[in-house]
mmCIF file of C-alpha atoms in Angstrom:
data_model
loop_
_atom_site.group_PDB
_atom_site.id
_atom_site.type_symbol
_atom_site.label_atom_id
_atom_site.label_comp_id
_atom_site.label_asym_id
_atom_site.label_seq_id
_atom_site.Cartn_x
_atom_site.Cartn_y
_atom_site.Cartn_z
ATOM 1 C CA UNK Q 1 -60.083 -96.500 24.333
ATOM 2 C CA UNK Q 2 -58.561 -93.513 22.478
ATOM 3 C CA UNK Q 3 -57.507 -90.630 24.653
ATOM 4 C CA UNK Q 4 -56.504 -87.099 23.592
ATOM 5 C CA UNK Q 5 -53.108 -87.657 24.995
ATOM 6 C CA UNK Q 6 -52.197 -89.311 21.575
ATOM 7 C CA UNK Q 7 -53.176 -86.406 19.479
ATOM 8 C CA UNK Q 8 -49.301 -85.073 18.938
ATOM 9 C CA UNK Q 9 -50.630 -83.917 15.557
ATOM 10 C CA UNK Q 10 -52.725 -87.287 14.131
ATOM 11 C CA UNK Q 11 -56.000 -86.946 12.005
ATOM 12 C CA UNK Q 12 -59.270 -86.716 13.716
ATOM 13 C CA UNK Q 13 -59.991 -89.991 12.471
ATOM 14 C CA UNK Q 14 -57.361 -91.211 13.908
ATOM 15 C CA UNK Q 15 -57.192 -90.238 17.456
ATOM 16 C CA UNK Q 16 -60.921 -91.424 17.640
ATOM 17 C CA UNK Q 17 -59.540 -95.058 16.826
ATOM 18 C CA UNK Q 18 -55.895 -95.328 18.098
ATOM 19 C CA UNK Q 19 -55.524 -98.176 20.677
ATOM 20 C CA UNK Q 20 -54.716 -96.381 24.272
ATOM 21 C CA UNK Q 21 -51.067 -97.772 25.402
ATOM 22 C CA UNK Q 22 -52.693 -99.460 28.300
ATOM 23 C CA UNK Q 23 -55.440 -101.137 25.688
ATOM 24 C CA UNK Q 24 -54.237 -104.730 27.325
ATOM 25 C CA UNK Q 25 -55.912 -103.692 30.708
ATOM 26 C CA UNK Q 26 -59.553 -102.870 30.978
ATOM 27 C CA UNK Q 27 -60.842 -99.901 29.584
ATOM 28 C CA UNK Q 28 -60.854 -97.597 32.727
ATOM 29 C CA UNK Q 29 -62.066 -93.912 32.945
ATOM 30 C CA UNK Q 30 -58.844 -92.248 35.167
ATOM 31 C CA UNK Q 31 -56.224 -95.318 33.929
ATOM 32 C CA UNK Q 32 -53.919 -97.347 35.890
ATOM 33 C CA UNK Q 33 -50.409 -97.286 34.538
ATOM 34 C CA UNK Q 34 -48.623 -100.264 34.129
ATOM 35 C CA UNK Q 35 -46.156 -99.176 36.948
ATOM 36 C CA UNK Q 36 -48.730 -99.683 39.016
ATOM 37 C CA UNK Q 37 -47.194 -102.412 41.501
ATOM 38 C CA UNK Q 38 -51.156 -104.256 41.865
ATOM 39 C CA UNK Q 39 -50.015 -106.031 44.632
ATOM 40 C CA UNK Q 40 -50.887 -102.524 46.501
ATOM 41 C CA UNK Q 41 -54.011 -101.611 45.012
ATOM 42 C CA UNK Q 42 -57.248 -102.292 47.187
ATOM 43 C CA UNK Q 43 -60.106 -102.449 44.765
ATOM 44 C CA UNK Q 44 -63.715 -102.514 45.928
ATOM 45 C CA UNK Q 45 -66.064 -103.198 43.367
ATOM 46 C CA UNK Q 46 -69.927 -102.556 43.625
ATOM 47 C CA UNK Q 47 -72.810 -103.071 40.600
ATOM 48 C CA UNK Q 48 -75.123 -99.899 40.459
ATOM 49 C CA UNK Q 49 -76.829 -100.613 37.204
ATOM 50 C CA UNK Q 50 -77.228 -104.688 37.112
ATOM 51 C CA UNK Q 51 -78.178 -105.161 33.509
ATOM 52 C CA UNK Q 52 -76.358 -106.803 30.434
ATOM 53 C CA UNK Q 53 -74.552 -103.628 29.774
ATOM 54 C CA UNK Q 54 -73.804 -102.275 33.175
ATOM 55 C CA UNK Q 55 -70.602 -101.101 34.752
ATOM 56 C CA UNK Q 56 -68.879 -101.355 37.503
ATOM 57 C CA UNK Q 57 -68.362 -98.481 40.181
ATOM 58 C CA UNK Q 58 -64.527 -98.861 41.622
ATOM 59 C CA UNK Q 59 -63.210 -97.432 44.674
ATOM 60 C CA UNK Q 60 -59.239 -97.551 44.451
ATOM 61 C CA UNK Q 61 -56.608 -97.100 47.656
ATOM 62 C CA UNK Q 62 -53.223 -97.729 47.849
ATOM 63 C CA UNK Q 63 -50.954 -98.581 50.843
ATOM 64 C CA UNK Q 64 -47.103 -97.595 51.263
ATOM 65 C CA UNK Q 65 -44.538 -100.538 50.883
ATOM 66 C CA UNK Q 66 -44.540 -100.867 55.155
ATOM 67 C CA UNK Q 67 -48.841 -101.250 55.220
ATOM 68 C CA UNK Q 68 -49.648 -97.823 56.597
ATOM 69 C CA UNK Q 69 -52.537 -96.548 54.626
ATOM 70 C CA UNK Q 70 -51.875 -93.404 52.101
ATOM 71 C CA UNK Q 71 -53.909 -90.800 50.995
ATOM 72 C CA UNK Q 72 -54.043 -91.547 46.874
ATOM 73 C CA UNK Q 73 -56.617 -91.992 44.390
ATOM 74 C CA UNK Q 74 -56.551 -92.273 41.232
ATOM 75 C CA UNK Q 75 -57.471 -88.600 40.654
ATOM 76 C CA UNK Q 76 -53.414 -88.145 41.230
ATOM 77 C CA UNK Q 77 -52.874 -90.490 38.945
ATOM 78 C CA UNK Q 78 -54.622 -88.633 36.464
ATOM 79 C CA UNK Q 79 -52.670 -85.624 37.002
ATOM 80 C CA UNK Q 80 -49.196 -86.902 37.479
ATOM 81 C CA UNK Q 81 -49.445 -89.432 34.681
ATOM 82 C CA UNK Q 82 -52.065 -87.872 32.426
ATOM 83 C CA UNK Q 83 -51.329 -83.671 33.119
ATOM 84 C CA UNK Q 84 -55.384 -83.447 33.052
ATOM 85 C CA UNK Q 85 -56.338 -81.683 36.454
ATOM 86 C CA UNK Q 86 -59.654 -82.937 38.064
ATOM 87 C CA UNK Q 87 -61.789 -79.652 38.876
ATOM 88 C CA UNK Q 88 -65.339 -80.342 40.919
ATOM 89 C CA UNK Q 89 -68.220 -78.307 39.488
ATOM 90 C CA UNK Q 90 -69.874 -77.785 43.091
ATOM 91 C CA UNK Q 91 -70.411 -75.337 46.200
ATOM 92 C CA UNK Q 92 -71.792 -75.001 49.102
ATOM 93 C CA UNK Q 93 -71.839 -74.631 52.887
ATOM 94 C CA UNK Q 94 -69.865 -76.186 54.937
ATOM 95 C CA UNK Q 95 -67.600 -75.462 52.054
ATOM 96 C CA UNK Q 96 -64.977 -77.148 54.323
ATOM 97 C CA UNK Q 97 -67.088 -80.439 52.552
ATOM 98 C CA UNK Q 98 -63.922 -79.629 49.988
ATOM 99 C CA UNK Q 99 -61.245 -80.959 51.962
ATOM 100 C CA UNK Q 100 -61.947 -84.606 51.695
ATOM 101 C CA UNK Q 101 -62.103 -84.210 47.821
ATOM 102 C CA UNK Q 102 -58.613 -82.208 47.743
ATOM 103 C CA UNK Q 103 -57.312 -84.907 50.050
ATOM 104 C CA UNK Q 104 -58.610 -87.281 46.952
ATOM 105 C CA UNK Q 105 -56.488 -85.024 44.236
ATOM 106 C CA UNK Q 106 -59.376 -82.485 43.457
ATOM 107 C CA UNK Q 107 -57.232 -79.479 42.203
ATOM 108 C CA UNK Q 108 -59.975 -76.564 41.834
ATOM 109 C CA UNK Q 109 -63.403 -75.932 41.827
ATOM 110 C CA UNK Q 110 -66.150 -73.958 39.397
ATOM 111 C CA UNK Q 111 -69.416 -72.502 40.609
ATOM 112 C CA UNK Q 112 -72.329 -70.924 38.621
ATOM 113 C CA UNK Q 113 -75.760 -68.864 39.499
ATOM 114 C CA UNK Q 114 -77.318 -72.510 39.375
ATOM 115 C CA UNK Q 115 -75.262 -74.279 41.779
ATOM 116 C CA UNK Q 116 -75.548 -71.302 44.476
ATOM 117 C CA UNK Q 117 -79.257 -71.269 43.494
ATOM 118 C CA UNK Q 118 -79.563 -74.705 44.692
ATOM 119 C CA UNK Q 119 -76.689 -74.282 47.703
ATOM 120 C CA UNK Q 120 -78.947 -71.533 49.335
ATOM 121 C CA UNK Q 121 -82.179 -72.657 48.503
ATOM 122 C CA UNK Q 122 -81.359 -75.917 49.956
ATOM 123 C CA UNK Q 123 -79.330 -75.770 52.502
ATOM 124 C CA UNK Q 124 -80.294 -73.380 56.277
ATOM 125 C CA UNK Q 125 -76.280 -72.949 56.254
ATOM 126 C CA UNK Q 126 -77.239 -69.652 55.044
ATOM 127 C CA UNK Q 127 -79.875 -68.193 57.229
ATOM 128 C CA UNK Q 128 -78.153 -66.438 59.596
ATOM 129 C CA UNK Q 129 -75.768 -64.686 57.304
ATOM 130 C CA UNK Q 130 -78.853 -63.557 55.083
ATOM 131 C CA UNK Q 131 -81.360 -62.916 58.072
ATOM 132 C CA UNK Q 132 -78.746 -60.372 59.235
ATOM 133 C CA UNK Q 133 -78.038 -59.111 55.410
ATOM 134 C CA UNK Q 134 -81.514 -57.995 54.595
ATOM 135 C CA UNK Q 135 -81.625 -56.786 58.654
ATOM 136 C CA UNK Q 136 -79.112 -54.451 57.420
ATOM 137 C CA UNK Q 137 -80.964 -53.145 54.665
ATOM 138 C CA UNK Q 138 -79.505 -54.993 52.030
ATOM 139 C CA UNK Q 139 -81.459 -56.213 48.759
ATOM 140 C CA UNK Q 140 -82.024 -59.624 47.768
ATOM 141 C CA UNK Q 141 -79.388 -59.115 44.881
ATOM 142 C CA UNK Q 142 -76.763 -57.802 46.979
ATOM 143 C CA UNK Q 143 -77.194 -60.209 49.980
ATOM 144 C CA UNK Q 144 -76.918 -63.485 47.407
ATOM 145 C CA UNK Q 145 -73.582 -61.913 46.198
ATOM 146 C CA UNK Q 146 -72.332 -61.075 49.527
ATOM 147 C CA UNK Q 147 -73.417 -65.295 50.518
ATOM 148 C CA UNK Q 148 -71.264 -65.815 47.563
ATOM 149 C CA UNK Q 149 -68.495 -64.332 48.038
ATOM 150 C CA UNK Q 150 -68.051 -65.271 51.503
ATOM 151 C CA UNK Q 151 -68.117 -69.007 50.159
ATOM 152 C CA UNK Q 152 -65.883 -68.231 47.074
ATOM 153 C CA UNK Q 153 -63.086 -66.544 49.448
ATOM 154 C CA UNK Q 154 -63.631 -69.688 51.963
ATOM 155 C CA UNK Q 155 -63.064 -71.956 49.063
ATOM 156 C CA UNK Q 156 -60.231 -70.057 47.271
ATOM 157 C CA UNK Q 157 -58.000 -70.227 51.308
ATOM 158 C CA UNK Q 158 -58.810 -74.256 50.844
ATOM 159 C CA UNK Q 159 -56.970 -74.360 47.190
ATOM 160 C CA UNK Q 160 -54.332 -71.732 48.080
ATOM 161 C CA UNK Q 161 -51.786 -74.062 48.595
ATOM 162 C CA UNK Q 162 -52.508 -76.102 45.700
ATOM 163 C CA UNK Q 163 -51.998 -72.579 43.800
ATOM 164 C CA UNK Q 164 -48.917 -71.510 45.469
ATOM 165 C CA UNK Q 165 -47.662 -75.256 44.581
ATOM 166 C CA UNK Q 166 -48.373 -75.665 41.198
ATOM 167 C CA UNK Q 167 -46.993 -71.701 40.764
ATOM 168 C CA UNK Q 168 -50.346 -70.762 39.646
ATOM 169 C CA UNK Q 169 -51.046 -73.706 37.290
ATOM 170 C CA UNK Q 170 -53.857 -75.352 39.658
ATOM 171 C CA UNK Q 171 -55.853 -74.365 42.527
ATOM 172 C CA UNK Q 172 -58.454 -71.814 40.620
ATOM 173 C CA UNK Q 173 -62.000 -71.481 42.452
ATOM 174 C CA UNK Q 174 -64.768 -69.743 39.544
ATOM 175 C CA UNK Q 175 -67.462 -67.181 40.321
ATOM 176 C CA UNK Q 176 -69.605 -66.796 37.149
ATOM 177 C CA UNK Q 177 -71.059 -62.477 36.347
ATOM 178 C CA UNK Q 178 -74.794 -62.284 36.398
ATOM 179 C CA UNK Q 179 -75.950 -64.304 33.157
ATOM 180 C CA UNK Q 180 -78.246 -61.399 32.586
ATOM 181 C CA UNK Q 181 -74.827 -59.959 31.240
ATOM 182 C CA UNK Q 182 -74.738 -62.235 28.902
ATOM 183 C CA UNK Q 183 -75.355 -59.517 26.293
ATOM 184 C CA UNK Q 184 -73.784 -56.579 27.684
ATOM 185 C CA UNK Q 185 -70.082 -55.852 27.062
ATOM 186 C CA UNK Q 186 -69.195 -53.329 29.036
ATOM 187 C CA UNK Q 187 -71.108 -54.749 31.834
ATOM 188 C CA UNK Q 188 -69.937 -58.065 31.891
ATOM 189 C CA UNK Q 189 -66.487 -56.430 32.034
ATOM 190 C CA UNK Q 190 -67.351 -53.952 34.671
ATOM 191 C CA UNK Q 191 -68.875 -57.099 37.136
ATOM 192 C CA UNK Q 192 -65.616 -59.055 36.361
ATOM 193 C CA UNK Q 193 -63.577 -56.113 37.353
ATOM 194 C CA UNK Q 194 -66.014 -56.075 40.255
ATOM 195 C CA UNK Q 195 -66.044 -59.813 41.819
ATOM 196 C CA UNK Q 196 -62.008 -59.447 41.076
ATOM 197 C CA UNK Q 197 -61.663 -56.601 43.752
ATOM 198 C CA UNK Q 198 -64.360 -57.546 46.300
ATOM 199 C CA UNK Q 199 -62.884 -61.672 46.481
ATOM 200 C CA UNK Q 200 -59.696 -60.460 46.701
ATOM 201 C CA UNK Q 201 -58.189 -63.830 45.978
ATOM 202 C CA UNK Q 202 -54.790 -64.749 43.880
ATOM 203 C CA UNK Q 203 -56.504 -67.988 42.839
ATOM 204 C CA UNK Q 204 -60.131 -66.877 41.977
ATOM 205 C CA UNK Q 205 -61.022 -67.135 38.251
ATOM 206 C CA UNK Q 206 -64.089 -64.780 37.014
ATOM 207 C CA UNK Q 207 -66.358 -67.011 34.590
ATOM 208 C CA UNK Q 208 -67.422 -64.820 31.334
ATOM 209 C CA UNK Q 209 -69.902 -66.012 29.167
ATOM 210 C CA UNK Q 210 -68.657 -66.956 25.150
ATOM 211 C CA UNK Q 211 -71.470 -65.322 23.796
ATOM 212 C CA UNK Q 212 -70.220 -62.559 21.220
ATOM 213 C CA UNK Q 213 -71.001 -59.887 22.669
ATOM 214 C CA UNK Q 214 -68.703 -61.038 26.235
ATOM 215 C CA UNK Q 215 -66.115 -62.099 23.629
ATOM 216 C CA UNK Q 216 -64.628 -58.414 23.307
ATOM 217 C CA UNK Q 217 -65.197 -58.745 27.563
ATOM 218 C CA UNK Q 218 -62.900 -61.310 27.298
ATOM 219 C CA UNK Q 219 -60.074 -59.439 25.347
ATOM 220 C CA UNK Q 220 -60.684 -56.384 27.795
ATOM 221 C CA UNK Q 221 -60.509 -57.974 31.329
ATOM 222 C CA UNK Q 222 -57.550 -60.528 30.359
ATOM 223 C CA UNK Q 223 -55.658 -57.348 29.646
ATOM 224 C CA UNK Q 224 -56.544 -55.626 32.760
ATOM 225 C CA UNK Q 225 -54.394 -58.984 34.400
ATOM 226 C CA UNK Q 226 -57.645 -60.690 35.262
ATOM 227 C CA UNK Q 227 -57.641 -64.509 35.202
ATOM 228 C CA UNK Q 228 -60.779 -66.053 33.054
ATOM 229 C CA UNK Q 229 -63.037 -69.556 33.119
ATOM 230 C CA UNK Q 230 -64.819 -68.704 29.711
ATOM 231 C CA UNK Q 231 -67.729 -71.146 30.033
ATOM 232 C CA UNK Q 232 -70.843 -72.027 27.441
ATOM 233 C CA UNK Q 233 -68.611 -72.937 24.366
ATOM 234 C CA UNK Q 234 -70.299 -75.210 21.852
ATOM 235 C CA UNK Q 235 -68.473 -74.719 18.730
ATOM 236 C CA UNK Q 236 -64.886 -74.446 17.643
ATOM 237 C CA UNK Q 237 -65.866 -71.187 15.586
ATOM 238 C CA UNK Q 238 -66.352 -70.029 18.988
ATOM 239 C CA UNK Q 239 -63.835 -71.617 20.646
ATOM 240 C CA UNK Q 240 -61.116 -70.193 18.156
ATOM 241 C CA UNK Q 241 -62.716 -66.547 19.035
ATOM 242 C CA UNK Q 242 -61.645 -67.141 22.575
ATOM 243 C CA UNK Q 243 -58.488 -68.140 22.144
ATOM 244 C CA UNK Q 244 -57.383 -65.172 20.184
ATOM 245 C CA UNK Q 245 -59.401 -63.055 22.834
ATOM 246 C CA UNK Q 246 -57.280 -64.313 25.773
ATOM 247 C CA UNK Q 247 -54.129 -63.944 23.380
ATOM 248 C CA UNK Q 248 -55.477 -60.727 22.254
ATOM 249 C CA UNK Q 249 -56.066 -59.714 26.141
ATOM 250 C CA UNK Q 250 -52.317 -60.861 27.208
ATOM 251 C CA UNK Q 251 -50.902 -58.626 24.111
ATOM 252 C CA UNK Q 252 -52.794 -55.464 25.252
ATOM 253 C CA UNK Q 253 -52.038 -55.888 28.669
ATOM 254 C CA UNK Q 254 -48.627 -54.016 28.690
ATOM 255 C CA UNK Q 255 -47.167 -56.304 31.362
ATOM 256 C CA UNK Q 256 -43.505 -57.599 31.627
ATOM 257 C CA UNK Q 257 -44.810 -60.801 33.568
ATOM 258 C CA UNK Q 258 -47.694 -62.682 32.288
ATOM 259 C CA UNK Q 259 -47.353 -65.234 34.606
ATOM 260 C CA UNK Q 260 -50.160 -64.678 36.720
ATOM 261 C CA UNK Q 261 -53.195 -63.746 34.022
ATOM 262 C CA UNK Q 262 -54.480 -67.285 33.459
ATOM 263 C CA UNK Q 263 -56.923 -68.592 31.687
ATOM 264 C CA UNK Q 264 -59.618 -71.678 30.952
ATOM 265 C CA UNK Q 265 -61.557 -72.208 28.176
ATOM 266 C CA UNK Q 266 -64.844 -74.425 29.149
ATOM 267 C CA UNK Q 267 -65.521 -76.575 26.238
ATOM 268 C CA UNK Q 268 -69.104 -78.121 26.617
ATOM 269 C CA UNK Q 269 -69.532 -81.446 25.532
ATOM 270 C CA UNK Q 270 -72.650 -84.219 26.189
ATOM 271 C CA UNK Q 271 -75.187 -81.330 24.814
ATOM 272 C CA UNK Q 272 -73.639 -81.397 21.237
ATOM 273 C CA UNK Q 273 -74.576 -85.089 21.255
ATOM 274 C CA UNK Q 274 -77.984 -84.193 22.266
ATOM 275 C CA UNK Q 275 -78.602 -81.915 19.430
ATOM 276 C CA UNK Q 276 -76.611 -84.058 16.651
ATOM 277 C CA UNK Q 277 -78.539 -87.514 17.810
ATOM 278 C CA UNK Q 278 -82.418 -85.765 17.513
ATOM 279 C CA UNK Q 279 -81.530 -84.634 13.921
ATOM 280 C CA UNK Q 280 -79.590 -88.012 13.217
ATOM 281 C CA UNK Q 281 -82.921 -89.775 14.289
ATOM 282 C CA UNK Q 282 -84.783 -87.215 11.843
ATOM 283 C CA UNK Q 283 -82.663 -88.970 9.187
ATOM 284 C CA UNK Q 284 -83.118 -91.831 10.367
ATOM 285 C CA UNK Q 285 -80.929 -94.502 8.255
ATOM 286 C CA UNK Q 286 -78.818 -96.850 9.539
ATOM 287 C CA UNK Q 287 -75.842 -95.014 8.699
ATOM 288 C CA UNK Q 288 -77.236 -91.947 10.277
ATOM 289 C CA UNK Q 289 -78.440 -93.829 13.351
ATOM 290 C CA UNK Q 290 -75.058 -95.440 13.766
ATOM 291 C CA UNK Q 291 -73.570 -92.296 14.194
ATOM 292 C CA UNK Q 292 -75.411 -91.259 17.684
ATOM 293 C CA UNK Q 293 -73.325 -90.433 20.658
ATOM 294 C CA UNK Q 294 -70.273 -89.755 17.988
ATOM 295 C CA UNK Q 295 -70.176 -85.914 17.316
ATOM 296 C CA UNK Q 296 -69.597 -84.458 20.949
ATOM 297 C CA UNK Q 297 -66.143 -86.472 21.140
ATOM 298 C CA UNK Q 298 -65.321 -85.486 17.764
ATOM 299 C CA UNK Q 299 -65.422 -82.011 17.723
ATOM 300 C CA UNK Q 300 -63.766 -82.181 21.432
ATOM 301 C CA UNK Q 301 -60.575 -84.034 19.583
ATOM 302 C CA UNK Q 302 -60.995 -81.312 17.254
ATOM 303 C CA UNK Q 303 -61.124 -78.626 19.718
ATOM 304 C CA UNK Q 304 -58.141 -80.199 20.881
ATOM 305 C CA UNK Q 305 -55.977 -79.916 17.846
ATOM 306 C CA UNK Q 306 -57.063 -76.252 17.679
ATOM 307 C CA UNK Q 307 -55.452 -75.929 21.227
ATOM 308 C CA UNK Q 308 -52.482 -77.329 20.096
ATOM 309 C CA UNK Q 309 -52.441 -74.935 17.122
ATOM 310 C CA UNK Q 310 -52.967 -72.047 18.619
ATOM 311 C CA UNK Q 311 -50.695 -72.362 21.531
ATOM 312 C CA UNK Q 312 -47.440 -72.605 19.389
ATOM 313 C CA UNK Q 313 -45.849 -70.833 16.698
ATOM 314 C CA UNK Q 314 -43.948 -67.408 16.484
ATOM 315 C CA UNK Q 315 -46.917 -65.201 18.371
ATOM 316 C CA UNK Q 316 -47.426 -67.717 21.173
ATOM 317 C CA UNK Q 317 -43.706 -67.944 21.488
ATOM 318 C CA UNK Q 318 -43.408 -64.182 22.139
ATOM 319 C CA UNK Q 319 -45.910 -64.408 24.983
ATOM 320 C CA UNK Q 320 -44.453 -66.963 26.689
ATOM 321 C CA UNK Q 321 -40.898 -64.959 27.076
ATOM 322 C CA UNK Q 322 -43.310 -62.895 29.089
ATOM 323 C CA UNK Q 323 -44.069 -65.718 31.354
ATOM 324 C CA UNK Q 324 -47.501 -66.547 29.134
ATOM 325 C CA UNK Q 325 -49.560 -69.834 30.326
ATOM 326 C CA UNK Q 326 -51.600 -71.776 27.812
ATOM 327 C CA UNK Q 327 -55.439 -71.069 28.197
ATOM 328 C CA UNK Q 328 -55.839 -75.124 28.869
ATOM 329 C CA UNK Q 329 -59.292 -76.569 27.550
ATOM 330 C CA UNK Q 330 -61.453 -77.196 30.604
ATOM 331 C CA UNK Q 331 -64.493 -80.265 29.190
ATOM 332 C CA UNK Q 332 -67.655 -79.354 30.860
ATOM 333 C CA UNK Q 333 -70.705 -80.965 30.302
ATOM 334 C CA UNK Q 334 -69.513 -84.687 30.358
ATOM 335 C CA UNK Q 335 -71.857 -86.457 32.042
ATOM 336 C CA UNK Q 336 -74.066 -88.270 29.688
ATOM 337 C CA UNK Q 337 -77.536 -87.335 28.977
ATOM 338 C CA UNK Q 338 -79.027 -90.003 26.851
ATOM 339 C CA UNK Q 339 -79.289 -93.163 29.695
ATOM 340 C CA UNK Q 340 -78.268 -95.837 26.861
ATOM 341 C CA UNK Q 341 -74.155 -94.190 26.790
ATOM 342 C CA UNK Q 342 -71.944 -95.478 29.223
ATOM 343 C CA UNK Q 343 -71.136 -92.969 32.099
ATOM 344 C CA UNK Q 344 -67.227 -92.738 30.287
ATOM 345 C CA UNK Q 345 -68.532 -91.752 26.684
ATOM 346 C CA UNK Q 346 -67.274 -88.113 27.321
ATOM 347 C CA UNK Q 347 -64.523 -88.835 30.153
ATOM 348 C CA UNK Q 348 -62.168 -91.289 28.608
ATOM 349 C CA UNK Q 349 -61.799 -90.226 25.395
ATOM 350 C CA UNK Q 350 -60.730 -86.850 26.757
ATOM 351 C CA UNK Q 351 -57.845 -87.520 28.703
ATOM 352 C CA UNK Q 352 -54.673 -85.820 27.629
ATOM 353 C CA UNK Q 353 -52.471 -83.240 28.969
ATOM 354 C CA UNK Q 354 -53.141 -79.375 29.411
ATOM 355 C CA UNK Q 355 -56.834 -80.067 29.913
ATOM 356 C CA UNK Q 356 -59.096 -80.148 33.147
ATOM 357 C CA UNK Q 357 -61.951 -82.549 33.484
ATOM 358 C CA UNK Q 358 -65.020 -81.278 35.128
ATOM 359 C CA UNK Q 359 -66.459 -84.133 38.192
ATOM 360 C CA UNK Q 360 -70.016 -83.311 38.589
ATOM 361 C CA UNK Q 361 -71.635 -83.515 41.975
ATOM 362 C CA UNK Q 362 -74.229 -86.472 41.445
ATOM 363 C CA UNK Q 363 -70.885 -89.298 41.900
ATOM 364 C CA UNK Q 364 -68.233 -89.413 44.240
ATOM 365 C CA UNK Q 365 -65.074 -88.051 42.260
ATOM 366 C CA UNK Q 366 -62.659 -90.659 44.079
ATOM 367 C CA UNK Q 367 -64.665 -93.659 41.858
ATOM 368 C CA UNK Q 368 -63.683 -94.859 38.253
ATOM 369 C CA UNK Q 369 -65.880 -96.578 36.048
ATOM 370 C CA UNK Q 370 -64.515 -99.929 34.257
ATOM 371 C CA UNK Q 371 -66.571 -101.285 31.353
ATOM 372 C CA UNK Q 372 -67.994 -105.121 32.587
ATOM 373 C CA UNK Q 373 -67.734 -106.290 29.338
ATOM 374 C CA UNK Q 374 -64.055 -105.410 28.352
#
């Protein structure tokens, strides 16, 4: 299967099709390389859909060369081979529930209104600490941010050393504004300039919508040196306007080191497929029909291209003197929502370097998913 990694500067076309350089093992989600030495991989195997087209969930461990078990996943792999950086798009109380999945090469973590929604509605980790909140005299507005950003601080101490490590580069925890700011400029910069002084944290990145009125937002807060997850993008029209925001925002900051305003931009994926494959259906020729499941990838290698683009040249090159860091493409959205796709259709393909990959909560992120039939 094709992975991003071999877009240098191909054709779409191409990078959709290209055999991957391990295309003589099975096609696997995370990869092995072929320096693999097999003879110390454990592989456990176990069926959780047994149909004809299935797939198979596998659990993968390594040992050192004297037997005495290692901490290592695959996850790792997929950094140190790959450069993609496995983020989990969860929290909640304990959030010391993190340290098993850094152990297993997690390198960050994103949060939004919906996750802490379901964290606090679900969960009496947070009774006390509200009980005594709205004691106090607190509002139900202020208490849930005051819940949150006691579990965003706990979360951003877990990653700190993978931040201090990586010099910045990994180790981000998100806190998404109010989405009823989606429309508000000023506001949305005011509440990132907000949740950046009340967290407190190095390694904390403040989520901004890419609607187009937070796109100025953008611009304003990156040049106030305040790192960015810009999340909801669906379109490379879009995704172009928030690239030259965060370059925009690094110009205008007026600092002599750049090194520490960072930046994601959260391309959503699965949901483009989901709109493309209803009116594809509408259509409904075979040619149409055979093209289901197709567009979300495409415009992602796409999207990737842009990236590349965008992040070189005379302009970029200034920026980086000043200790600039690429705004890396973060995929979001990639599990699949139409049951027929395999669970891979928008992991896979994806892989390359500079990028994160977003692990959803529903499957444990230490598992890869190989194709039964390959």
């Amino acid at each position: 299967m094709a992975t991003i990694s071999k877009l240098s500067n191909p054709s779409p076309a191409a990078s959709l099709s290209a055999p991957s350089r391990s295309s003589s093992l099975p096609k696997v989600f995370l990869g092995f390389s072929t320096k693999t030495s097999l003879s110390k991989v454990r592989l456990s195997l176990k069926n959780t859909q047994p149909s004809p087209r299935t797939s198979l969930v596998v659990r993968c461990s390594q040992s050192s060369g004297n037997g005495s078990p290692i901490k290592r996943t695959t996850l790792h792999d997929l950094y140190e081979r790959e450069g993609q950086s496995p983020w989990y798009d969860n929290l909640c109380r304990p959030v010391t529930d993190l340290i098993p999945l850094i152990e297993s090469g997690v390198r960050g973590v994103t949060s939004n209104p919906a996750i802490f929604q379901k964290a606090i509605s679900s969960s009496n980790a947070y009774n006390d600490q509200f009980r005594e909140l709205v004691q106090s005299g607190k509002d139900i507005e202020t208490a849930y941010w005051e819940l949150v950003v006691k579990d965003i601080q706990d979360a951003c101490k877990l990653f700190e050393s993978i931040y201090d490590q990586t010099d910045g580069g990994d180790g981000y925890v998100s806190v998404e504004v109010s989405p009823r700011l989606a429309d508000d400029t000023q506001g949305t910069v005011e509440a990132a300039k907000w949740l950046h002084k009340v967290v407190d944290r190095p390694n904390v990145y403040i989520k901004i919508p890419a609607t187009a009125p937070c796109i100025p937002s953008i611009k304003e807060v990156i040049s106030l040196g305040i790192s960015v997850n810009v999340t909801l993008i669906f379109s490379l029209t879009r995704y172009e306007a928030v690239i030259d925001a965060y370059l925009d925002g690094l110009e205008a900051s007026g600092l002599s080191d750049l090194s520490r305003v960072t930046s994601v931009a959260s391309f959503f994926v699965s949901r483009v497929d989901t709109l493309i494959d209803k009116m594809l259906e509408k259509i409904g020729t075979p040619e149409a029909l055979d093209l289901r499941g197709k567009a979300a990838v495409a415009q992602a290698a796409l999207a990737y291209k842009l990236y590349q683009k965008k992040f070189s040249g005379p302009r970029w090159e200034a920026l980086v003197k000043k200790g600039a860091k690429k705004q890396r493409l973060l995929w979001a959205s990639t599990s699949v929502k139409n049951p027929a796709y395999p669970d891979t259709l928008y992991v896979a393909p994806l892989i390359g370097p500079d990028t994160v990959s977003h692990l959803v909560s529903q499957k444990p992120v230490c598992w890869i998913y190989v194709d039964a039939l390959s």
